[in-house]
Amino acid sequence: MPYPSIPPISVHSSSSSSLRSSPPSPFLASDSKSCFSTHSNFPSSSNKKKHVCHVCQKAFTTSGHLSRHARIHTGERNHKCPFPGCDTRCSRQDNLQQHYRIHLTP
């Protein structure tokens, strides 16, 4: 069954003037109070990084990131490559997995 035809929409000059009187969009960059004009909603970097390394004073956003960083100073490398004859050790499992791929490619 064919679709019924839709009559064309006519635009009158009075309706186009009503469109111009609508308030400006809050997303326009030309407005000085645009939501993109200031960064007041974002916390400053000093407030974000609360976890500080006691050795080198480097700051991190989470305690997990600080713990991961601390292995640099301790030299802890618990993850050993399982490939025969390879003595590579890594502090992180994901780095070891990336390393292990070199043994698998010809």
mmCIF file of N, CA and C in Angstrom:
data_model
loop_
_atom_site.group_PDB
_atom_site.id
_atom_site.type_symbol
_atom_site.label_atom_id
_atom_site.label_comp_id
_atom_site.label_asym_id
_atom_site.label_seq_id
_atom_site.Cartn_x
_atom_site.Cartn_y
_atom_site.Cartn_z
ATOM 1 N N MET A 1 0.847 -1.176 0.000
ATOM 2 C CA MET A 1 0.000 0.000 0.000
ATOM 3 C C MET A 1 0.891 1.238 0.000
ATOM 4 N N PRO A 2 0.704 2.146 -0.929
ATOM 5 C CA PRO A 2 1.556 3.334 -0.996
ATOM 6 C C PRO A 2 1.238 4.306 0.137
ATOM 7 N N TYR A 3 2.270 5.059 0.524
ATOM 8 C CA TYR A 3 2.095 6.071 1.569
ATOM 9 C C TYR A 3 1.332 7.258 1.027
ATOM 10 N N PRO A 4 0.485 7.880 1.854
ATOM 11 C CA PRO A 4 -0.230 9.070 1.375
ATOM 12 C C PRO A 4 0.751 10.221 1.195
ATOM 13 N N SER A 5 0.482 11.078 0.259
ATOM 14 C CA SER A 5 1.370 12.212 0.020
ATOM 15 C C SER A 5 1.166 13.256 1.118
ATOM 16 N N ILE A 6 2.258 13.890 1.506
ATOM 17 C CA ILE A 6 2.221 14.910 2.550
ATOM 18 C C ILE A 6 2.253 16.270 1.876
ATOM 19 N N PRO A 7 1.312 17.132 2.223
ATOM 20 C CA PRO A 7 1.294 18.448 1.576
ATOM 21 C C PRO A 7 2.514 19.261 2.000
ATOM 22 N N PRO A 8 3.051 20.099 1.122
ATOM 23 C CA PRO A 8 4.210 20.924 1.477
ATOM 24 C C PRO A 8 3.852 21.937 2.551
ATOM 25 N N ILE A 9 4.853 22.271 3.364
ATOM 26 C CA ILE A 9 4.661 23.247 4.431
ATOM 27 C C ILE A 9 5.013 24.617 3.885
ATOM 28 N N SER A 10 4.103 25.543 4.047
ATOM 29 C CA SER A 10 4.379 26.898 3.575
ATOM 30 C C SER A 10 4.885 27.728 4.740
ATOM 31 N N VAL A 11 5.874 28.548 4.478
ATOM 32 C CA VAL A 11 6.460 29.400 5.499
ATOM 33 C C VAL A 11 5.991 30.817 5.258
ATOM 34 N N HIS A 12 5.331 31.378 6.253
ATOM 35 C CA HIS A 12 4.844 32.745 6.157
ATOM 36 C C HIS A 12 5.855 33.683 6.790
ATOM 37 N N SER A 13 5.910 34.883 6.361
ATOM 38 C CA SER A 13 6.864 35.845 6.894
ATOM 39 C C SER A 13 6.603 36.123 8.370
ATOM 40 N N SER A 14 5.365 36.024 8.826
ATOM 41 C CA SER A 14 5.070 36.270 10.241
ATOM 42 C C SER A 14 5.634 35.151 11.117
ATOM 43 N N SER A 15 5.656 33.903 10.612
ATOM 44 C CA SER A 15 6.180 32.806 11.412
ATOM 45 C C SER A 15 7.703 32.865 11.502
ATOM 46 N N SER A 16 8.381 33.361 10.469
ATOM 47 C CA SER A 16 9.826 33.453 10.530
ATOM 48 C C SER A 16 10.271 34.535 11.495
ATOM 49 N N SER A 17 9.471 35.583 11.662
ATOM 50 C CA SER A 17 9.851 36.619 12.622
ATOM 51 C C SER A 17 9.697 36.108 14.048
ATOM 52 N N SER A 18 8.750 35.174 14.279
ATOM 53 C CA SER A 18 8.605 34.628 15.618
ATOM 54 C C SER A 18 9.793 33.738 15.972
ATOM 55 N N LEU A 19 10.432 33.154 14.969
ATOM 56 C CA LEU A 19 11.607 32.348 15.231
ATOM 57 C C LEU A 19 12.781 33.219 15.670
ATOM 58 N N ARG A 20 12.874 34.414 15.143
ATOM 59 C CA ARG A 20 13.973 35.310 15.497
ATOM 60 C C ARG A 20 13.847 35.839 16.921
ATOM 61 N N SER A 21 12.639 35.871 17.446
ATOM 62 C CA SER A 21 12.444 36.414 18.785
ATOM 63 C C SER A 21 12.675 35.372 19.877
ATOM 64 N N SER A 22 13.006 34.143 19.499
ATOM 65 C CA SER A 22 13.261 33.122 20.508
ATOM 66 C C SER A 22 14.573 33.436 21.232
ATOM 67 N N PRO A 23 14.686 33.014 22.495
ATOM 68 C CA PRO A 23 15.901 33.310 23.254
ATOM 69 C C PRO A 23 17.107 32.602 22.658
ATOM 70 N N PRO A 24 18.294 33.171 22.813
ATOM 71 C CA PRO A 24 19.489 32.546 22.247
ATOM 72 C C PRO A 24 19.784 31.219 22.934
ATOM 73 N N SER A 25 20.403 30.345 22.197
ATOM 74 C CA SER A 25 20.758 29.034 22.721
ATOM 75 C C SER A 25 21.858 29.167 23.772
ATOM 76 N N PRO A 26 21.801 28.392 24.862
ATOM 77 C CA PRO A 26 22.861 28.480 25.875
ATOM 78 C C PRO A 26 24.179 27.882 25.394
ATOM 79 N N PHE A 27 24.161 27.249 24.220
ATOM 80 C CA PHE A 27 25.366 26.603 23.718
ATOM 81 C C PHE A 27 26.133 27.462 22.723
ATOM 82 N N LEU A 28 25.651 28.655 22.445
ATOM 83 C CA LEU A 28 26.363 29.520 21.516
ATOM 84 C C LEU A 28 27.572 30.127 22.197
ATOM 85 N N ALA A 29 28.707 30.069 21.539
ATOM 86 C CA ALA A 29 29.954 30.566 22.118
ATOM 87 C C ALA A 29 30.009 32.084 22.156
ATOM 88 N N SER A 30 29.171 32.766 21.376
ATOM 89 C CA SER A 30 29.218 34.224 21.357
ATOM 90 C C SER A 30 28.667 34.827 22.645
ATOM 91 N N ASP A 31 27.866 34.089 23.379
ATOM 92 C CA ASP A 31 27.319 34.573 24.640
ATOM 93 C C ASP A 31 28.418 34.572 25.703
ATOM 94 N N SER A 32 28.592 35.680 26.404
ATOM 95 C CA SER A 32 29.654 35.769 27.408
ATOM 96 C C SER A 32 29.394 34.853 28.604
ATOM 97 N N LYS A 33 28.155 34.434 28.808
ATOM 98 C CA LYS A 33 27.832 33.533 29.914
ATOM 99 C C LYS A 33 27.667 32.095 29.420
ATOM 100 N N SER A 34 28.308 31.763 28.339
ATOM 101 C CA SER A 34 28.231 30.429 27.780
ATOM 102 C C SER A 34 28.808 29.411 28.753
ATOM 103 N N CYS A 35 28.296 28.206 28.692
ATOM 104 C CA CYS A 35 28.791 27.171 29.589
ATOM 105 C C CYS A 35 30.224 26.759 29.246
ATOM 106 N N PHE A 36 30.724 27.165 28.082
ATOM 107 C CA PHE A 36 32.080 26.825 27.687
ATOM 108 C C PHE A 36 33.073 27.938 27.955
ATOM 109 N N SER A 37 32.613 29.084 28.429
ATOM 110 C CA SER A 37 33.507 30.228 28.551
ATOM 111 C C SER A 37 34.357 30.200 29.811
ATOM 112 N N THR A 38 33.928 29.505 30.854
ATOM 113 C CA THR A 38 34.715 29.460 32.083
ATOM 114 C C THR A 38 34.953 28.016 32.498
ATOM 115 N N HIS A 39 35.939 27.819 33.338
ATOM 116 C CA HIS A 39 36.246 26.486 33.834
ATOM 117 C C HIS A 39 35.990 26.407 35.334
ATOM 118 N N SER A 40 35.038 27.156 35.829
ATOM 119 C CA SER A 40 34.785 27.200 37.261
ATOM 120 C C SER A 40 34.225 25.882 37.797
ATOM 121 N N ASN A 41 33.658 25.047 36.914
ATOM 122 C CA ASN A 41 33.097 23.780 37.358
ATOM 123 C C ASN A 41 34.168 22.707 37.565
ATOM 124 N N PHE A 42 35.368 22.947 37.051
ATOM 125 C CA PHE A 42 36.422 21.961 37.155
ATOM 126 C C PHE A 42 37.290 22.257 38.372
ATOM 127 N N PRO A 43 37.606 21.239 39.176
ATOM 128 C CA PRO A 43 38.476 21.476 40.329
ATOM 129 C C PRO A 43 39.893 21.776 39.867
ATOM 130 N N SER A 44 40.591 22.570 40.624
ATOM 131 C CA SER A 44 41.967 22.878 40.265
ATOM 132 C C SER A 44 42.832 21.643 40.458
ATOM 133 N N SER A 45 43.966 21.600 39.767
ATOM 134 C CA SER A 45 44.819 20.412 39.812
ATOM 135 C C SER A 45 45.367 20.176 41.217
ATOM 136 N N SER A 46 45.494 21.232 42.021
ATOM 137 C CA SER A 46 45.993 21.035 43.380
ATOM 138 C C SER A 46 44.969 20.303 44.246
ATOM 139 N N ASN A 47 43.678 20.451 43.945
ATOM 140 C CA ASN A 47 42.641 19.753 44.701
ATOM 141 C C ASN A 47 42.489 18.305 44.253
ATOM 142 N N LYS A 48 42.826 18.012 43.008
ATOM 143 C CA LYS A 48 42.618 16.677 42.476
ATOM 144 C C LYS A 48 43.664 15.688 42.966
ATOM 145 N N LYS A 49 44.916 16.109 43.106
ATOM 146 C CA LYS A 49 46.003 15.185 43.415
ATOM 147 C C LYS A 49 46.324 15.224 44.904
ATOM 148 N N LYS A 50 45.663 14.355 45.646
ATOM 149 C CA LYS A 50 45.799 14.353 47.105
ATOM 150 C C LYS A 50 46.799 13.322 47.614
ATOM 151 N N HIS A 51 47.201 12.375 46.792
ATOM 152 C CA HIS A 51 48.077 11.289 47.218
ATOM 153 C C HIS A 51 49.499 11.591 46.764
ATOM 154 N N VAL A 52 50.380 11.899 47.715
ATOM 155 C CA VAL A 52 51.732 12.365 47.408
ATOM 156 C C VAL A 52 52.758 11.309 47.811
ATOM 157 N N CYS A 53 53.716 11.056 46.928
ATOM 158 C CA CYS A 53 54.798 10.117 47.190
ATOM 159 C C CYS A 53 55.727 10.714 48.242
ATOM 160 N N HIS A 54 56.038 9.949 49.276
ATOM 161 C CA HIS A 54 56.894 10.452 50.351
ATOM 162 C C HIS A 54 58.366 10.491 49.948
ATOM 163 N N VAL A 55 58.720 9.839 48.821
ATOM 164 C CA VAL A 55 60.111 9.821 48.375
ATOM 165 C C VAL A 55 60.412 10.994 47.438
ATOM 166 N N CYS A 56 59.596 11.169 46.408
ATOM 167 C CA CYS A 56 59.895 12.188 45.396
ATOM 168 C C CYS A 56 58.878 13.317 45.327
ATOM 169 N N GLN A 57 57.853 13.301 46.153
ATOM 170 C CA GLN A 57 56.830 14.336 46.246
ATOM 171 C C GLN A 57 55.921 14.423 45.011
ATOM 172 N N LYS A 58 55.924 13.417 44.173
ATOM 173 C CA LYS A 58 55.025 13.395 43.029
ATOM 174 C C LYS A 58 53.609 13.101 43.520
ATOM 175 N N ALA A 59 52.609 13.807 42.974
ATOM 176 C CA ALA A 59 51.233 13.679 43.451
ATOM 177 C C ALA A 59 50.383 12.880 42.466
ATOM 178 N N PHE A 60 49.398 12.147 43.009
ATOM 179 C CA PHE A 60 48.517 11.303 42.211
ATOM 180 C C PHE A 60 47.072 11.497 42.644
ATOM 181 N N THR A 61 46.155 11.160 41.738
ATOM 182 C CA THR A 61 44.731 11.346 42.020
ATOM 183 C C THR A 61 44.145 10.225 42.870
ATOM 184 N N THR A 62 44.739 9.022 42.823
ATOM 185 C CA THR A 62 44.207 7.900 43.599
ATOM 186 C C THR A 62 45.331 7.211 44.366
ATOM 187 N N SER A 63 44.951 6.512 45.413
ATOM 188 C CA SER A 63 45.940 5.783 46.195
ATOM 189 C C SER A 63 46.516 4.616 45.391
ATOM 190 N N GLY A 64 45.729 4.056 44.486
ATOM 191 C CA GLY A 64 46.214 2.970 43.634
ATOM 192 C C GLY A 64 47.318 3.432 42.700
ATOM 193 N N HIS A 65 47.175 4.625 42.164
ATOM 194 C CA HIS A 65 48.213 5.165 41.299
ATOM 195 C C HIS A 65 49.492 5.423 42.099
ATOM 196 N N LEU A 66 49.331 5.873 43.333
ATOM 197 C CA LEU A 66 50.499 6.087 44.185
ATOM 198 C C LEU A 66 51.177 4.754 44.507
ATOM 199 N N SER A 67 50.412 3.722 44.794
ATOM 200 C CA SER A 67 50.975 2.396 45.087
ATOM 201 C C SER A 67 51.738 1.854 43.887
ATOM 202 N N ARG A 68 51.170 2.035 42.704
ATOM 203 C CA ARG A 68 51.834 1.585 41.480
ATOM 204 C C ARG A 68 53.146 2.349 41.294
ATOM 205 N N HIS A 69 53.129 3.653 41.541
ATOM 206 C CA HIS A 69 54.324 4.481 41.410
ATOM 207 C C HIS A 69 55.397 4.089 42.431
ATOM 208 N N ALA A 70 54.991 3.708 43.628
ATOM 209 C CA ALA A 70 55.942 3.393 44.699
ATOM 210 C C ALA A 70 56.867 2.245 44.317
ATOM 211 N N ARG A 71 56.430 1.366 43.414
ATOM 212 C CA ARG A 71 57.278 0.252 42.977
ATOM 213 C C ARG A 71 58.516 0.733 42.226
ATOM 214 N N ILE A 72 58.482 1.937 41.712
ATOM 215 C CA ILE A 72 59.667 2.505 41.069
ATOM 216 C C ILE A 72 60.777 2.659 42.099
ATOM 217 N N HIS A 73 60.415 3.125 43.280
ATOM 218 C CA HIS A 73 61.408 3.373 44.325
ATOM 219 C C HIS A 73 61.845 2.089 45.027
ATOM 220 N N THR A 74 60.954 1.108 45.153
ATOM 221 C CA THR A 74 61.297 -0.128 45.862
ATOM 222 C C THR A 74 62.001 -1.132 44.965
ATOM 223 N N GLY A 75 61.811 -1.009 43.656
ATOM 224 C CA GLY A 75 62.416 -1.969 42.728
ATOM 225 C C GLY A 75 61.685 -3.295 42.673
ATOM 226 N N GLU A 76 60.509 -3.362 43.245
ATOM 227 C CA GLU A 76 59.710 -4.595 43.285
ATOM 228 C C GLU A 76 59.280 -5.002 41.875
ATOM 229 N N ARG A 77 59.624 -6.232 41.488
ATOM 230 C CA ARG A 77 59.250 -6.783 40.180
ATOM 231 C C ARG A 77 58.829 -8.238 40.377
ATOM 232 N N ASN A 78 57.584 -8.436 40.733
ATOM 233 C CA ASN A 78 57.083 -9.761 41.099
ATOM 234 C C ASN A 78 56.671 -10.627 39.923
ATOM 235 N N HIS A 79 56.521 -10.064 38.734
ATOM 236 C CA HIS A 79 55.990 -10.814 37.601
ATOM 237 C C HIS A 79 57.128 -11.227 36.667
ATOM 238 N N LYS A 80 57.410 -12.543 36.636
ATOM 239 C CA LYS A 80 58.506 -13.074 35.823
ATOM 240 C C LYS A 80 57.963 -13.652 34.524
ATOM 241 N N CYS A 81 58.689 -13.436 33.442
ATOM 242 C CA CYS A 81 58.304 -13.963 32.133
ATOM 243 C C CYS A 81 58.378 -15.493 32.156
ATOM 244 N N PRO A 82 57.306 -16.187 31.750
ATOM 245 C CA PRO A 82 57.294 -17.656 31.779
ATOM 246 C C PRO A 82 58.006 -18.296 30.594
ATOM 247 N N PHE A 83 58.473 -17.508 29.639
ATOM 248 C CA PHE A 83 59.131 -18.077 28.467
ATOM 249 C C PHE A 83 60.487 -18.664 28.872
ATOM 250 N N PRO A 84 60.796 -19.886 28.449
ATOM 251 C CA PRO A 84 62.065 -20.524 28.831
ATOM 252 C C PRO A 84 63.280 -19.702 28.393
ATOM 253 N N GLY A 85 64.165 -19.452 29.313
ATOM 254 C CA GLY A 85 65.390 -18.717 29.024
ATOM 255 C C GLY A 85 65.271 -17.212 29.122
ATOM 256 N N CYS A 86 64.083 -16.691 29.361
ATOM 257 C CA CYS A 86 63.900 -15.240 29.465
ATOM 258 C C CYS A 86 63.890 -14.855 30.940
ATOM 259 N N ASP A 87 64.744 -13.929 31.301
ATOM 260 C CA ASP A 87 64.849 -13.502 32.697
ATOM 261 C C ASP A 87 64.133 -12.182 32.988
ATOM 262 N N THR A 88 63.302 -11.732 32.054
ATOM 263 C CA THR A 88 62.606 -10.454 32.235
ATOM 264 C C THR A 88 61.623 -10.531 33.391
ATOM 265 N N ARG A 89 61.638 -9.495 34.208
ATOM 266 C CA ARG A 89 60.682 -9.356 35.312
ATOM 267 C C ARG A 89 60.043 -7.983 35.202
ATOM 268 N N CYS A 90 58.760 -7.889 35.570
ATOM 269 C CA CYS A 90 58.026 -6.632 35.487
ATOM 270 C C CYS A 90 57.323 -6.348 36.803
ATOM 271 N N SER A 91 57.083 -5.087 37.051
ATOM 272 C CA SER A 91 56.369 -4.707 38.269
ATOM 273 C C SER A 91 54.856 -4.814 38.079
ATOM 274 N N ARG A 92 54.410 -4.856 36.832
ATOM 275 C CA ARG A 92 52.975 -4.929 36.548
ATOM 276 C C ARG A 92 52.675 -6.085 35.605
ATOM 277 N N GLN A 93 51.561 -6.763 35.865
ATOM 278 C CA GLN A 93 51.146 -7.911 35.054
ATOM 279 C C GLN A 93 50.861 -7.498 33.616
ATOM 280 N N ASP A 94 50.232 -6.360 33.402
ATOM 281 C CA ASP A 94 49.911 -5.940 32.040
ATOM 282 C C ASP A 94 51.176 -5.651 31.231
ATOM 283 N N ASN A 95 52.213 -5.138 31.865
ATOM 284 C CA ASN A 95 53.471 -4.927 31.159
ATOM 285 C C ASN A 95 54.127 -6.256 30.800
ATOM 286 N N LEU A 96 54.005 -7.235 31.674
ATOM 287 C CA LEU A 96 54.554 -8.558 31.382
ATOM 288 C C LEU A 96 53.818 -9.199 30.209
ATOM 289 N N GLN A 97 52.509 -9.064 30.166
ATOM 290 C CA GLN A 97 51.737 -9.623 29.054
ATOM 291 C C GLN A 97 52.150 -8.984 27.738
ATOM 292 N N GLN A 98 52.373 -7.689 27.755
ATOM 293 C CA GLN A 98 52.824 -7.004 26.554
ATOM 294 C C GLN A 98 54.212 -7.511 26.152
ATOM 295 N N HIS A 99 55.105 -7.694 27.111
ATOM 296 C CA HIS A 99 56.434 -8.222 26.835
ATOM 297 C C HIS A 99 56.353 -9.635 26.263
ATOM 298 N N TYR A 100 55.513 -10.467 26.836
ATOM 299 C CA TYR A 100 55.423 -11.875 26.446
ATOM 300 C C TYR A 100 55.056 -12.044 24.976
ATOM 301 N N ARG A 101 54.333 -11.064 24.411
ATOM 302 C CA ARG A 101 53.930 -11.146 23.006
ATOM 303 C C ARG A 101 55.137 -11.167 22.070
ATOM 304 N N ILE A 102 56.283 -10.624 22.485
ATOM 305 C CA ILE A 102 57.463 -10.646 21.601
ATOM 306 C C ILE A 102 57.948 -12.074 21.396
ATOM 307 N N HIS A 103 57.681 -12.949 22.332
ATOM 308 C CA HIS A 103 58.083 -14.346 22.197
ATOM 309 C C HIS A 103 57.157 -15.117 21.280
ATOM 310 N N LEU A 104 55.926 -14.653 21.113
ATOM 311 C CA LEU A 104 54.922 -15.364 20.338
ATOM 312 C C LEU A 104 54.921 -14.992 18.868
ATOM 313 N N THR A 105 55.458 -13.831 18.518
ATOM 314 C CA THR A 105 55.476 -13.413 17.118
ATOM 315 C C THR A 105 56.753 -13.918 16.449
ATOM 316 N N PRO A 106 56.637 -14.379 15.190
ATOM 317 C CA PRO A 106 57.832 -14.911 14.503
ATOM 318 C C PRO A 106 58.805 -13.821 14.101
#
